[in-house]
């Protein structure tokens, strides 16, 4: 019997997702690298000996294709696909931005979880690891579509843990704070690099995607009876969302 542990990482084309795929592969997992951008996941999968799967988590048919590619058994699902779209105040809420943010951070996560749950159960000791955010713990100005959606991610996480309490699948969440990745800020600020960079201005060491990926891998490799229910990870410079040590 093939004992290689398998993992699915959504949003594997960049940032935390790509770094997590690399770290999990190093830890011995065969990783299904799922994302929309096929060129990126093909290159990543070739690099780590994984399997690329073109998948848009917001599209049910596409998610069904991911479940088919994975097959009957899966050890670990990292629901990483997410993002913030737009940064306007509630008074100027762009409904399309809000829908898009909910689609990927909440509905997409639910769709992937639902589709892969049978395979996770079949493993006998499955893990669902959702990538939330400190934005799912607090509110801040100009971020409500994202903070609201990430609160949703956190509630899905808690609900799943209750619903699966007697099943062989544990449910965990990592909630990162300030992580500097190539795309997150650019997407949020619609390509405005200056605004995206300003978030990290003067912060000596924001977290990197590797910092988060290494922690995800640690969480996922605890013995099956251990559940790291929620883990908040921030750079030391970010004592709280609004309290960031900057040297300018
Ligand atoms: C991203 C963290 O601080 O931009 O998930 O809300 S923050």
PDB file of N, CA and C in Angstrom, residues 17 23 57 59 111 115 153 187 207 209 230:
ATOM      1  N   UNK A  17       0.576  30.027  -0.348  1.00  0.00           N
ATOM      2  CA  UNK A  17       0.205  28.743  -0.938  1.00  0.00           C
ATOM      3  C   UNK A  17       1.392  28.041  -1.574  1.00  0.00           C
ATOM      4  N   UNK A  23       7.102  23.507   1.400  1.00  0.00           N
ATOM      5  CA  UNK A  23       7.442  22.999   2.736  1.00  0.00           C
ATOM      6  C   UNK A  23       6.824  21.622   2.971  1.00  0.00           C
ATOM      7  N   UNK A  57     -11.596  27.855  -7.042  1.00  0.00           N
ATOM      8  CA  UNK A  57     -12.373  27.363  -5.895  1.00  0.00           C
ATOM      9  C   UNK A  57     -13.793  27.919  -5.871  1.00  0.00           C
ATOM     10  N   UNK A  59     -15.759  27.947  -8.387  1.00  0.00           N
ATOM     11  CA  UNK A  59     -16.530  27.290  -9.436  1.00  0.00           C
ATOM     12  C   UNK A  59     -16.748  25.817  -9.051  1.00  0.00           C
ATOM     13  N   UNK A 111     -16.819  25.067  -0.507  1.00  0.00           N
ATOM     14  CA  UNK A 111     -16.989  24.143  -1.646  1.00  0.00           C
ATOM     15  C   UNK A 111     -15.860  23.116  -1.710  1.00  0.00           C
ATOM     16  N   UNK A 115     -16.242  19.031  -1.026  1.00  0.00           N
ATOM     17  CA  UNK A 115     -15.866  18.082  -2.080  1.00  0.00           C
ATOM     18  C   UNK A 115     -14.787  17.097  -1.623  1.00  0.00           C
ATOM     19  N   UNK A 153     -14.537  32.968   7.570  1.00  0.00           N
ATOM     20  CA  UNK A 153     -13.619  31.818   7.501  1.00  0.00           C
ATOM     21  C   UNK A 153     -13.470  31.201   8.885  1.00  0.00           C
ATOM     22  N   UNK A 187      -3.188  43.171  -5.078  1.00  0.00           N
ATOM     23  CA  UNK A 187      -4.581  42.829  -5.428  1.00  0.00           C
ATOM     24  C   UNK A 187      -5.539  43.719  -4.633  1.00  0.00           C
ATOM     25  N   UNK A 207       6.329  39.287   8.356  1.00  0.00           N
ATOM     26  CA  UNK A 207       6.448  37.847   8.121  1.00  0.00           C
ATOM     27  C   UNK A 207       6.644  37.603   6.635  1.00  0.00           C
ATOM     28  N   UNK A 209       6.170  34.563   3.458  1.00  0.00           N
ATOM     29  CA  UNK A 209       5.348  33.386   3.144  1.00  0.00           C
ATOM     30  C   UNK A 209       5.986  32.132   3.748  1.00  0.00           C
ATOM     31  N   UNK A 230      -6.492  27.035  16.734  1.00  0.00           N
ATOM     32  CA  UNK A 230      -6.278  28.351  16.121  1.00  0.00           C
ATOM     33  C   UNK A 230      -4.875  28.814  16.477  1.00  0.00           C
TER      34      UNK A 230
END
